[in-house]
Coordinates of C-alpha atoms and ligand atoms in Angstrom, one line a residue:
Chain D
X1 CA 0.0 0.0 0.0
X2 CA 2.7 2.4 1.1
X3 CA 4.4 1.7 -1.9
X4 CA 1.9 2.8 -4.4
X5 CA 3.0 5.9 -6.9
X6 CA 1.9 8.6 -5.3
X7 CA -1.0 9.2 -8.6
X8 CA -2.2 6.2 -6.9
X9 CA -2.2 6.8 -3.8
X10 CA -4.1 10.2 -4.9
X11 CA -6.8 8.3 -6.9
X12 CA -7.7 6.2 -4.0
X13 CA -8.0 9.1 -1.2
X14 CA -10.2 11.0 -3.4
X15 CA -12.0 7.8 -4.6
X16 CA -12.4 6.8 -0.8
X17 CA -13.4 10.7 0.4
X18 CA -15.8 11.1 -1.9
X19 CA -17.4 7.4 -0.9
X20 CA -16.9 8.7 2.8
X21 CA -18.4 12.1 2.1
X22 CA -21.5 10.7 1.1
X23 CA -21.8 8.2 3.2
X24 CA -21.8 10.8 6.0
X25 CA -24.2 13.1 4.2
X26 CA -26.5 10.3 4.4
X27 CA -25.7 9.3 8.3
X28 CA -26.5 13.2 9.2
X29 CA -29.2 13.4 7.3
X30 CA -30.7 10.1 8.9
X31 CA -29.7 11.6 12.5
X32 CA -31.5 14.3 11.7
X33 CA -35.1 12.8 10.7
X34 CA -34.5 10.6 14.5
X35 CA -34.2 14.1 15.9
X36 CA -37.4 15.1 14.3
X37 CA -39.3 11.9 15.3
X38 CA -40.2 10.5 18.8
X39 CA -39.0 8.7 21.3
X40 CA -36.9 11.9 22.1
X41 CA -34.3 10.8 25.3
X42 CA -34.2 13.6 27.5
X43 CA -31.7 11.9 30.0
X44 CA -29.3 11.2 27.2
X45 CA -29.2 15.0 25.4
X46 CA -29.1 16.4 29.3
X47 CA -26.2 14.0 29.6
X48 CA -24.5 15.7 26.1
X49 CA -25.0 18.8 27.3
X50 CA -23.2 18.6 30.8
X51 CA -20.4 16.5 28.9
X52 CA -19.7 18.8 25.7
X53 CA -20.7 22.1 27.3
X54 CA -20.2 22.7 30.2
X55 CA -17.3 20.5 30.8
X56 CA -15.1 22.3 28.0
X57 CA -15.4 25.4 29.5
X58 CA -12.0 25.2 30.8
X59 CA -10.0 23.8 27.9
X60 CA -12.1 26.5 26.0
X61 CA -11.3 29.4 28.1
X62 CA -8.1 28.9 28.6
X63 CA -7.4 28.1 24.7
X64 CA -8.9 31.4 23.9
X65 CA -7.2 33.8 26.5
X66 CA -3.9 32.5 25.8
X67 CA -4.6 33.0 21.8
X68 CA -5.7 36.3 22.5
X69 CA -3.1 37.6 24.9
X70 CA -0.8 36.7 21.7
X71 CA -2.7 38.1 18.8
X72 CA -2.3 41.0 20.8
X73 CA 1.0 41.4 21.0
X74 CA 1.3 40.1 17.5
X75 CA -0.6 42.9 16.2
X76 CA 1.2 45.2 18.3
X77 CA 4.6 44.4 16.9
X78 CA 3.4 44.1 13.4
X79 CA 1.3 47.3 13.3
X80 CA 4.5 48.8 14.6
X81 CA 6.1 48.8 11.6
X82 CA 3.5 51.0 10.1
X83 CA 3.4 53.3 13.2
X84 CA -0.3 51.6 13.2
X85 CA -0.1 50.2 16.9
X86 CA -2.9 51.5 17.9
X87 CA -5.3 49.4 15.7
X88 CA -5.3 46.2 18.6
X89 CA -8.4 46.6 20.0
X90 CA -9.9 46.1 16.7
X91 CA -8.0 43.6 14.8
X92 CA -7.8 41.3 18.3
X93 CA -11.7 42.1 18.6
X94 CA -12.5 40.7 14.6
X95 CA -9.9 38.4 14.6
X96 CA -11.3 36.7 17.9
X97 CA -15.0 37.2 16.6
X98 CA -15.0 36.3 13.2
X99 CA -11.6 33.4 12.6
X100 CA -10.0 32.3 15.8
X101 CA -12.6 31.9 18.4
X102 CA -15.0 29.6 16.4
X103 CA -12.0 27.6 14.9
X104 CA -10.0 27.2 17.9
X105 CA -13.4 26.3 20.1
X106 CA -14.5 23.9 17.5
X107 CA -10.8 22.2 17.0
X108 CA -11.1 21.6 21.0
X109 CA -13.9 20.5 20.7
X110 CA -12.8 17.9 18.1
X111 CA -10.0 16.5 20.2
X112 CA -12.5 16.5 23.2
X113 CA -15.9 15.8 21.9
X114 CA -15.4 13.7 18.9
X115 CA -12.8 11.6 20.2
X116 CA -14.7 10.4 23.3
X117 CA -17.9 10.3 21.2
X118 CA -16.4 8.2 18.4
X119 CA -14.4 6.0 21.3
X120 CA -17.6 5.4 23.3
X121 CA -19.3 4.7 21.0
X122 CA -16.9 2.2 18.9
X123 CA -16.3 0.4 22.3
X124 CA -20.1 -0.1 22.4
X125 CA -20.5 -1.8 19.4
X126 CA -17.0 -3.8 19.8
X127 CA -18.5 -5.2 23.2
X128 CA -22.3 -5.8 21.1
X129 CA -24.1 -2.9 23.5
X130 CA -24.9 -1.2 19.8
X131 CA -27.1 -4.7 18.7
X132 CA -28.4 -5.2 22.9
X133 CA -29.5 -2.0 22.0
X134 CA -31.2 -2.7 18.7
X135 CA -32.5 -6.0 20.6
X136 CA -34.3 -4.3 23.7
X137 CA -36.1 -2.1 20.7
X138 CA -34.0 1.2 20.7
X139 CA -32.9 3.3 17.7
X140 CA -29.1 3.5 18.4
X141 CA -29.2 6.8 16.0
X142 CA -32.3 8.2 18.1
X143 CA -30.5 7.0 21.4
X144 CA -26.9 7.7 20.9
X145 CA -26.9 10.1 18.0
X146 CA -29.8 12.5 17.8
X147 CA -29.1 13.5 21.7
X148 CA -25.4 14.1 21.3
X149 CA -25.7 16.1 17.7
X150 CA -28.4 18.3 19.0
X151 CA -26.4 19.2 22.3
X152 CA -23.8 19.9 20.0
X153 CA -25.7 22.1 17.9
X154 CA -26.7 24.2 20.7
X155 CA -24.1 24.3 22.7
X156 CA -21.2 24.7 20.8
X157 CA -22.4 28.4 19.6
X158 CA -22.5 29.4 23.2
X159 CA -19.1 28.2 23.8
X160 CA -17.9 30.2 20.9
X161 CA -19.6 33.2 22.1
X162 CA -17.6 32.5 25.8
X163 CA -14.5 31.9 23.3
X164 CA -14.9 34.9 21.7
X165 CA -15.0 37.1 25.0
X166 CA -12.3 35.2 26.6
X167 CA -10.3 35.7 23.8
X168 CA -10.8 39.8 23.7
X169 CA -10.1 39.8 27.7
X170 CA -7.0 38.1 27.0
X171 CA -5.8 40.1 24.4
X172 CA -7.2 43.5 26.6
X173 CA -5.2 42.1 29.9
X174 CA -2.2 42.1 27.4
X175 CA -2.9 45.8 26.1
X176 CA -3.5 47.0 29.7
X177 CA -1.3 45.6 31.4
X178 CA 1.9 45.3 28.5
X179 CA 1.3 47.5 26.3
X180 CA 0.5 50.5 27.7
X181 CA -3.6 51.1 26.6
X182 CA -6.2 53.0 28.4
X183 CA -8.4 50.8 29.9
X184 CA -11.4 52.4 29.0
X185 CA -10.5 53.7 25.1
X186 CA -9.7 49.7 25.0
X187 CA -13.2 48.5 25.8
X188 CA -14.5 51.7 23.7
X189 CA -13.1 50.4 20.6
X190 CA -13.3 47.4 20.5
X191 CA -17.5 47.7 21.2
X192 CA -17.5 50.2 18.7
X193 CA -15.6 48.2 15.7
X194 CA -17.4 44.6 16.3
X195 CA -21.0 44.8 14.5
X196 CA -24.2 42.3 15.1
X197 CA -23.4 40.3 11.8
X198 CA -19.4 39.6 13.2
X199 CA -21.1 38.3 16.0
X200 CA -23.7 36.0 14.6
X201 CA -21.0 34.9 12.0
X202 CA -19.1 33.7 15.0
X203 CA -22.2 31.5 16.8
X204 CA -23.1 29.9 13.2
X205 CA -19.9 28.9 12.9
X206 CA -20.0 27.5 15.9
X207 CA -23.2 25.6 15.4
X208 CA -22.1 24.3 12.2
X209 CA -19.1 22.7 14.1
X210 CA -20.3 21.4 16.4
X211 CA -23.3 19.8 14.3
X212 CA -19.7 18.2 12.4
X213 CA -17.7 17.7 15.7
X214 CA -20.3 15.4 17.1
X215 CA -21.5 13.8 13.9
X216 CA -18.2 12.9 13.3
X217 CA -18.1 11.2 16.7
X218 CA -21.0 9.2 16.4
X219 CA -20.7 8.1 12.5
X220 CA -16.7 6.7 12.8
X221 CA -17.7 5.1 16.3
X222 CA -20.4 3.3 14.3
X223 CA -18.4 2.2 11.5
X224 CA -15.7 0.6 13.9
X225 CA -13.7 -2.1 12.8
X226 CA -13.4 -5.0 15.7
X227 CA -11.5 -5.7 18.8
X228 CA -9.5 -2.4 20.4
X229 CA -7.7 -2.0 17.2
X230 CA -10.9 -0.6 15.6
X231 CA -11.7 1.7 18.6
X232 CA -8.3 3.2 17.8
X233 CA -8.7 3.4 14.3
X234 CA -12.3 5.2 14.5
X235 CA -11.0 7.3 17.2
X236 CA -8.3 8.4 15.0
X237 CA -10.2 8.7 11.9
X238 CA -13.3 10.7 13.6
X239 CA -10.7 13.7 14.8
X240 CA -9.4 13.8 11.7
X241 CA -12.1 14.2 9.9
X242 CA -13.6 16.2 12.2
X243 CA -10.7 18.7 11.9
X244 CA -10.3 18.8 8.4
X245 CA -13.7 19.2 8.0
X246 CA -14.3 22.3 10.3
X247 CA -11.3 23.9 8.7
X248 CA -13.3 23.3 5.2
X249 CA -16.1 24.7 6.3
X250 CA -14.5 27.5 7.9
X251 CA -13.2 28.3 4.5
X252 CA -16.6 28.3 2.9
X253 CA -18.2 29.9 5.7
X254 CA -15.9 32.6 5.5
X255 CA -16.4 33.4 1.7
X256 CA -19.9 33.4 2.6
X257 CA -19.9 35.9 5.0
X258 CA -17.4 38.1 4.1
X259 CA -16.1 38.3 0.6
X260 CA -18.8 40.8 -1.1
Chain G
X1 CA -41.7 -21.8 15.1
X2 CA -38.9 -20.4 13.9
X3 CA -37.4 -21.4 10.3
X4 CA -34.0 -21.1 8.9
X5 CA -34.1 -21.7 5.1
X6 CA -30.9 -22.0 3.1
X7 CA -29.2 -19.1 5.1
X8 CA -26.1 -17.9 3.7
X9 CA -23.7 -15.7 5.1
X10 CA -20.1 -15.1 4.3
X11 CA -18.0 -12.0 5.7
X12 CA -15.5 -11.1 3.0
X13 CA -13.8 -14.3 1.4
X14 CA -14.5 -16.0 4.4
X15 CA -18.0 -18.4 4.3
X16 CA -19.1 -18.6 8.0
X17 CA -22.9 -20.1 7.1
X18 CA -23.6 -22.3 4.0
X19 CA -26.9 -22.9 4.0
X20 CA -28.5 -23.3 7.2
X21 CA -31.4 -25.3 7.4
X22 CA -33.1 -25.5 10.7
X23 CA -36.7 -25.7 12.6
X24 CA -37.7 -24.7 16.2
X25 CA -41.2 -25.4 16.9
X26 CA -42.8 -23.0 19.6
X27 CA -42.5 -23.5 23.1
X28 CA -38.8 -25.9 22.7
X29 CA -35.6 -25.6 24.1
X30 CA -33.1 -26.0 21.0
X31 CA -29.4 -26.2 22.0
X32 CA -27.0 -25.4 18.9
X33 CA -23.5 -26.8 19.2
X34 CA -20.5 -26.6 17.4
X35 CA -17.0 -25.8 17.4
X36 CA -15.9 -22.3 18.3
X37 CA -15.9 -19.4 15.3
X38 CA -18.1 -22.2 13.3
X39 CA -20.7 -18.9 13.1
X40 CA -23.3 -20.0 15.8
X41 CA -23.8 -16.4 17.2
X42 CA -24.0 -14.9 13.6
X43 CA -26.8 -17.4 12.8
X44 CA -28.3 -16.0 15.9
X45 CA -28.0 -12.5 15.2
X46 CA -29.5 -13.4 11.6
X47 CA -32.9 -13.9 13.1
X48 CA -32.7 -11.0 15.0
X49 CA -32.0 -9.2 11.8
X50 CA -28.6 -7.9 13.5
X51 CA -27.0 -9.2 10.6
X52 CA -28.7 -9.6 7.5
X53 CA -28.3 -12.9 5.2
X54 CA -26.7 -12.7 1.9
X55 CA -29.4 -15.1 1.1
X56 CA -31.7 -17.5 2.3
X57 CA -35.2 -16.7 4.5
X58 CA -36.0 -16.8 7.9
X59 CA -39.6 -17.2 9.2
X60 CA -41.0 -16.8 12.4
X61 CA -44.3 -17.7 12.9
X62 CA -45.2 -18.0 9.5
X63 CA -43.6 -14.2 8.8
X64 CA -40.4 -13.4 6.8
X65 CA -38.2 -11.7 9.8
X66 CA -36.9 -9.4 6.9
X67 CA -39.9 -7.6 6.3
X68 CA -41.7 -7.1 9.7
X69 CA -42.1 -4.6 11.9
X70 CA -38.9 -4.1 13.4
X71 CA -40.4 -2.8 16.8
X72 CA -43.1 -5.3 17.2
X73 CA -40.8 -8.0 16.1
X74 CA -37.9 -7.5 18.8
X75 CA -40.6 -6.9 21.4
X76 CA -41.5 -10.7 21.0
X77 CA -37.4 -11.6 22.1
X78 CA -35.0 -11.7 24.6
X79 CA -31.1 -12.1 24.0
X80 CA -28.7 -12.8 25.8
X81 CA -25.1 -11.7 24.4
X82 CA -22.0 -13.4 24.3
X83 CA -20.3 -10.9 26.3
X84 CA -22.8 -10.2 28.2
X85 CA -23.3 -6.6 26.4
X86 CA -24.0 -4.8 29.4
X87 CA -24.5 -1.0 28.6
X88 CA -21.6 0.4 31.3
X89 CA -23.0 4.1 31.3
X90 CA -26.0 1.9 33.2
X91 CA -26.3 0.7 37.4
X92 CA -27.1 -3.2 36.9
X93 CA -30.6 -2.3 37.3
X94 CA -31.2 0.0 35.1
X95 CA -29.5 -2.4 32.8
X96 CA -32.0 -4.9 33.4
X97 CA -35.3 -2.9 33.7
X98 CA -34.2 -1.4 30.1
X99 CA -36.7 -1.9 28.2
X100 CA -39.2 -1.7 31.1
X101 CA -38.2 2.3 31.5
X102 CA -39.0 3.5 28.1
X103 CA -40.9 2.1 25.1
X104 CA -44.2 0.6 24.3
X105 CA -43.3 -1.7 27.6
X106 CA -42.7 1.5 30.2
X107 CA -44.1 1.4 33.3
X108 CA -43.4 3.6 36.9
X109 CA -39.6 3.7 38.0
X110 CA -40.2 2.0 41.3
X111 CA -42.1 -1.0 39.5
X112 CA -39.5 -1.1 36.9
X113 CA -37.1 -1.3 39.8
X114 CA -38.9 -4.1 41.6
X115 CA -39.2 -6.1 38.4
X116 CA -35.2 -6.2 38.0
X117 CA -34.5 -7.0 41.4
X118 CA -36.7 -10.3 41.4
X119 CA -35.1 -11.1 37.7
X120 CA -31.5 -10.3 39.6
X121 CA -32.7 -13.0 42.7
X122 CA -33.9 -15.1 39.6
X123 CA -30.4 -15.2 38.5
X124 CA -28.8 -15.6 42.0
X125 CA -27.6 -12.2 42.6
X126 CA -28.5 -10.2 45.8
X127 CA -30.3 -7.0 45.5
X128 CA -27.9 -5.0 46.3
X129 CA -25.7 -5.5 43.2
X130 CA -28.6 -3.5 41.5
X131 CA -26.8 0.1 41.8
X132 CA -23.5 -0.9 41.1
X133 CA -22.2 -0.5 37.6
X134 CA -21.6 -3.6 35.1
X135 CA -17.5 -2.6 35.4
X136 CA -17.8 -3.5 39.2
X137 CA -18.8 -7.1 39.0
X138 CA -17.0 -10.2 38.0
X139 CA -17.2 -11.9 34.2
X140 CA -19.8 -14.1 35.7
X141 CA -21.8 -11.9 37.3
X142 CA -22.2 -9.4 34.3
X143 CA -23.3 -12.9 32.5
X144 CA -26.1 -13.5 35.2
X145 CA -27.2 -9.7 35.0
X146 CA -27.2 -10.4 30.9
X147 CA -29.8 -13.3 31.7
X148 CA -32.0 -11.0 33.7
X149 CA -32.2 -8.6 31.2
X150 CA -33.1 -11.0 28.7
X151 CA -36.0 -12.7 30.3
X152 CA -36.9 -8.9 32.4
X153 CA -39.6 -8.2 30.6
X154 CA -41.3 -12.3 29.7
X155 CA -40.4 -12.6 25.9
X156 CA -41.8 -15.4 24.0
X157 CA -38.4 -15.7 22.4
X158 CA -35.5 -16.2 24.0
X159 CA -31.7 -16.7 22.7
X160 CA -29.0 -17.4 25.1
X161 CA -25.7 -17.1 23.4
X162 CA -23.3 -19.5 26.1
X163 CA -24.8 -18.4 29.1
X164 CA -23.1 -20.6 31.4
X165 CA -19.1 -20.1 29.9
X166 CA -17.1 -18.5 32.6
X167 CA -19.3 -19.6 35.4
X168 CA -18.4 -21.8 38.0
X169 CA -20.0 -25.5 38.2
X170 CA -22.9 -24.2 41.1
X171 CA -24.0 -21.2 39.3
X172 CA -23.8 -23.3 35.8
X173 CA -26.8 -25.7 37.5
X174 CA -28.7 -22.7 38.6
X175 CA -28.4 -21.1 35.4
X176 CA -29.7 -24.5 33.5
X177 CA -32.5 -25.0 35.9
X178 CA -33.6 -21.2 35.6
X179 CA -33.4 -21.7 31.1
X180 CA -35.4 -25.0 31.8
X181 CA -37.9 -23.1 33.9
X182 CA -38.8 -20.0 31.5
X183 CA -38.9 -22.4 29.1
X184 CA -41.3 -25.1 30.8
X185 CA -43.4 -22.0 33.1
X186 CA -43.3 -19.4 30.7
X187 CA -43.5 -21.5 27.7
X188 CA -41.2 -19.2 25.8
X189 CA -39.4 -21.4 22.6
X190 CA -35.6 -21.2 23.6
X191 CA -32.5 -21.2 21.2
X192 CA -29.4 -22.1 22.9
X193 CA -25.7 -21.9 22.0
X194 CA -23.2 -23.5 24.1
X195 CA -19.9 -25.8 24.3
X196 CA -21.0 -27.6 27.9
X197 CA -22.5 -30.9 27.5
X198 CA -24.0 -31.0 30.9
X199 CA -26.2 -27.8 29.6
X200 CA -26.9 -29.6 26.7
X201 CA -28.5 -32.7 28.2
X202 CA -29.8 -30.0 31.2
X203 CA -31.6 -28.0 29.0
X204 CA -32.7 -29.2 25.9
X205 CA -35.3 -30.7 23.9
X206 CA -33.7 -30.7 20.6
X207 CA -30.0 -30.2 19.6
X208 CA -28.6 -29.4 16.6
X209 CA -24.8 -29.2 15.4
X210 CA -23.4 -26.7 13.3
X211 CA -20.3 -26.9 11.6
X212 CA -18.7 -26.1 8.3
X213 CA -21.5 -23.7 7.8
X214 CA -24.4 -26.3 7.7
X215 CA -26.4 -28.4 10.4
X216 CA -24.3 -31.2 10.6
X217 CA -27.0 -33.4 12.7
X218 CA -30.2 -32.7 14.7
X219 CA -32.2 -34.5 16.7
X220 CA -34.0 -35.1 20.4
X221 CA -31.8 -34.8 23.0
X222 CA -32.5 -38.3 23.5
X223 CA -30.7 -39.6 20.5
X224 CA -27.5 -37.7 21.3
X225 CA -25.7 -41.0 22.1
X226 CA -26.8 -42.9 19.3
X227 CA -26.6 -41.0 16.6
X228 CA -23.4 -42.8 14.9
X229 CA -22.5 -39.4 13.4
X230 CA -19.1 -39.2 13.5
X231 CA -19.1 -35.0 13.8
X232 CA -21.5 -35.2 16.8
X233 CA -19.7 -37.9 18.3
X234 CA -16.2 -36.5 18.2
X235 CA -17.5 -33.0 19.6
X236 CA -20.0 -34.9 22.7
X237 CA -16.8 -37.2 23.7
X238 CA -14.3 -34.3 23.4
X239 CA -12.0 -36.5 20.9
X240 CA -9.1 -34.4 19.5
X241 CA -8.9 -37.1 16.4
X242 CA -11.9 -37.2 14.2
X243 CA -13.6 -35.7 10.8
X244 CA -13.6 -32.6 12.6
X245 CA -10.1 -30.8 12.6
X246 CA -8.6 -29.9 16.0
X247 CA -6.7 -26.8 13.8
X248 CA -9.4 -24.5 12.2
Ligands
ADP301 N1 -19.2 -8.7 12.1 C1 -18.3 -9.6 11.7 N2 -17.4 -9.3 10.7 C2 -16.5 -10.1 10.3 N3 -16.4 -11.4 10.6 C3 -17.3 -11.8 11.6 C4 -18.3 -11.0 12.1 N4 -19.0 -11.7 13.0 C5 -18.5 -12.9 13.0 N5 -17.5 -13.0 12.1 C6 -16.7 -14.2 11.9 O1 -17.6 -15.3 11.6 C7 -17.1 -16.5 12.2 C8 -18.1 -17.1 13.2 O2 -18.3 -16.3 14.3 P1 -19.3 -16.6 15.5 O3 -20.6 -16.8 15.0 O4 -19.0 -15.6 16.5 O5 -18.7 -18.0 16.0 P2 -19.2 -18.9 17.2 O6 -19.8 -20.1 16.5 O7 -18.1 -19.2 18.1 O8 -20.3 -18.1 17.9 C9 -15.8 -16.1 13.0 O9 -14.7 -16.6 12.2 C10 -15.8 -14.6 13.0 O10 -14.5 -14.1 12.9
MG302 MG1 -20.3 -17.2 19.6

């Protein structure tokens, strides 16, 4: 396999992404129509919610006051160059906003979220729980699934949003304290420079990665190979695909939004 | 009455089921037997429709398991996994009153509760292994609280894939006596699998023997000593030489 010519090797990773990709366009969509149907299981999206919310808030916080606190003095440096230091508020306040808070929330959210979902969930049907499951009469996409995309969906945004303003204290602590800003002229620009369509930009984003994060998750858990090696392997290729994917459709996202 | 007709099922180049023909008239215990990885639990989780055939039908009552209603259908069984398959995000008796907590079969918490603690005694387990979780108890015991989950909520149906491996001698008789008992009081139809020869003659009314992909031999329990086939005999006696290779 490794020994392929590198033509090959490209022919069969596009041949096998492409089988992938709609393979996965038909899992979400099938996730979707058991979110829409009843049995809904409260217990199980409650659960979701405590384990992909609020239990990254620390990760999350921390991820985006430390990026931040850099940008900041990134900006600083850079803009010095053009005697233009005085534009960090701003730049820290779209950059946070509109690129680096929903990527960086939902690329944490990858390595925490989809790689525990995609584990759990691959160790489940290794060890048969997915067909006890089916047995005892329950939809594994309605009770594994639809509870932990949905929480995902809803929670992820608001995690971006806490990104975001983590990420904008971080990089005002750095102004204040480093760099030599006015407090107040700080928090004045940056409120004045961010507008209502930078910040909704930034909670779709995050809803869209999440919805990917946790589909992710779920779908490579489901496809697992056997025995532990296969709960590596889907582990593996659910973060990966997870990341790549989020990056994609950061890209497109982005065009969307902002290049009129 | 369930009926296997001609099932087939191979997984890659590698032909576990050949064609397996096989009857099990309602309300009898059926014990399969055969030699390990010959594809007894995938024939099992063909009726189920956990995997599906590559050809061949399987009828119960009268209906192709294929095409009916999934949730009315599963109602009608109980399983019990290899493994035990305990869901480990679960206490034991939350695991057992599963399908008693949500569902067409639902009913109050406290009931629910109740019901899994006599199907726990059932087994031989006290009741307060109920709140501990599956990755607390031994192999055997997560075996035991796979049985009560199976029979928690009275199936007509009911598969037991080797529910007495990894149990000790005592708890292997209970175990027999309890599969004899749903079978005889609740007059459930029973399938079977397992390698123990004292379960065998314990609980069954028929046994058949599976191996290279087809039922080899089956027949009343009765005539499990007489048979003269040379498969059954080698695998009842334990003989390393026969028509059955010891290196598969
Ligand atoms: N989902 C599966 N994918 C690939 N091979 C499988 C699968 N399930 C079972 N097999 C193979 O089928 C054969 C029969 O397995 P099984 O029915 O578990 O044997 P046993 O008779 O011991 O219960 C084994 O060789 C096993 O490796
Ligand atoms: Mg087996």
């Amino acid at each position: 396999m490794i020994l392929l010519s590198p033509l090959q090797h490209l022919g069969r990773a596009v041949l096998g992404l492409l089988a992938t990709i709609g393979q996965v366009a038909i899992f979400a969509f099938d996730g979707l129509s058991h979110m829409l149907r009843p049995p809904f299981y409260w217990r199980e999206f409650l659960a979701a919610l405590l384990q992909i919310g609020w239990l990254s808030l620390p990760v999350v916080g921390l991820t985006a006051f430390f990026t931040g606190g850099a940008l900041a003095l990134q900006i600083y440096a850079g803009g010095a160059r053009f005697s233009a230091e005085a534009v960090v508020p701003q730049i820290v306040a779209i950059g946070m906003v509109r690129e680096l808070g929903p990527v960086l929330v939902g690329l944490m959210i990858a390595a925490r979220v989809t790689s525990s979902i995609a584990a759990e969930i691959a160790t489940m049907k290794v060890t048969e729980q997915i067909d006890a499951l089916v047995t005892l009469s329950t939809h594994p996409m309605k009770y594994l699934t639809a509870p932990r995309v949905l929480a995902a969906l809803i929670v992820v945004p608001i995690l971006v949003g806490i990104g975001d303003i983590i990420g904008i204290f971080g990089g005002y602590v750095v102004g204040v304290q480093q760099l030599g800003f006015n407090s107040a002229s700080y928090l004045k620009n940056t409120a004045d420079f961010l507008e209502l369509s930078d910040i909704l930009s930034s909670l779709i984003k995050g809803a869209a990665f999440g919805g990917i994060a946790a589909t992710m998750g779920c779908y490579f858990g489901m496809q697992s190979g056997r025995g532990a090696q296969g709960v590596g392997q889907a582990t593996k290729a659910s973060v990966q695909a997870a990341a790549v994917l989020i990056l994609a459709a950061n890209f497109i996202l982005t065009s969307v939004f902002f290049s009129s | 009455m369930i009926t296997l007709e001609n099932v087939h099922k191979s997984f890659g180049p590698k032909q576990v089921l050949r064609g397996v023909d096989l009857t099990i008239p309602k309300g009898e215990s059926m014990v399969i037997i055969g030699g390990s990885g010959t594809g007894k639990s995938v024939a099992l989780k063909c009726v189920l429709g956990l995997i599906t055939p590559d050809q061949g039908r399987i009828l119960v009552d009268g209906q192709d398991a294929a095409r009916a209603e999934r949730d009315a259908f599963l109602a009608r069984f109980g399983m019990l996994f290899q493994g035990g398959a305990l869901f480990d995000s679960l206490s034991v008796w939350q695991n057992v009153a599963f399908r008693l907590l949500r569902g067409s079969l639902k009913r109050p918490k406290a009931e629910a509760r109740e019901i899994a603690i006599e199907k726990l005694r059932r087994v031989g387990l006290t009741p307060d292994v109920a709140d501990l979780f599956p990755s607390e108890l031994s192999g055997g015991m997560q075996k035991r609280v796979g049985l009560a989950r199976a029979i928690a909520a009275e199936p007509e149906i009911i598969f037991f894939d080797e529910p007495t491996t990894g149990l000790d001698p005592i708890m292997s008789g209970v175990i027999n006596d309890l599969i004899r008992e749903i079978v005889v009081e609740m007059g459930a139809t029973a399938m079977t699998i397992t390698h123990d020869m004292t379960s065998v003659r314990a609980i069954a009314d028929k046994v058949a023997m599976l191996h290279d992909g087809v039922i080899k031999w089956t027949g009343p329990v009765a005539q499990l000593d007489s048979s003269g086939d040379p498969h059954l005999d080698q695998f009842i006696h334990g003989r390393a030489e026969g028509p059955i290779a010891a290196v598969r």
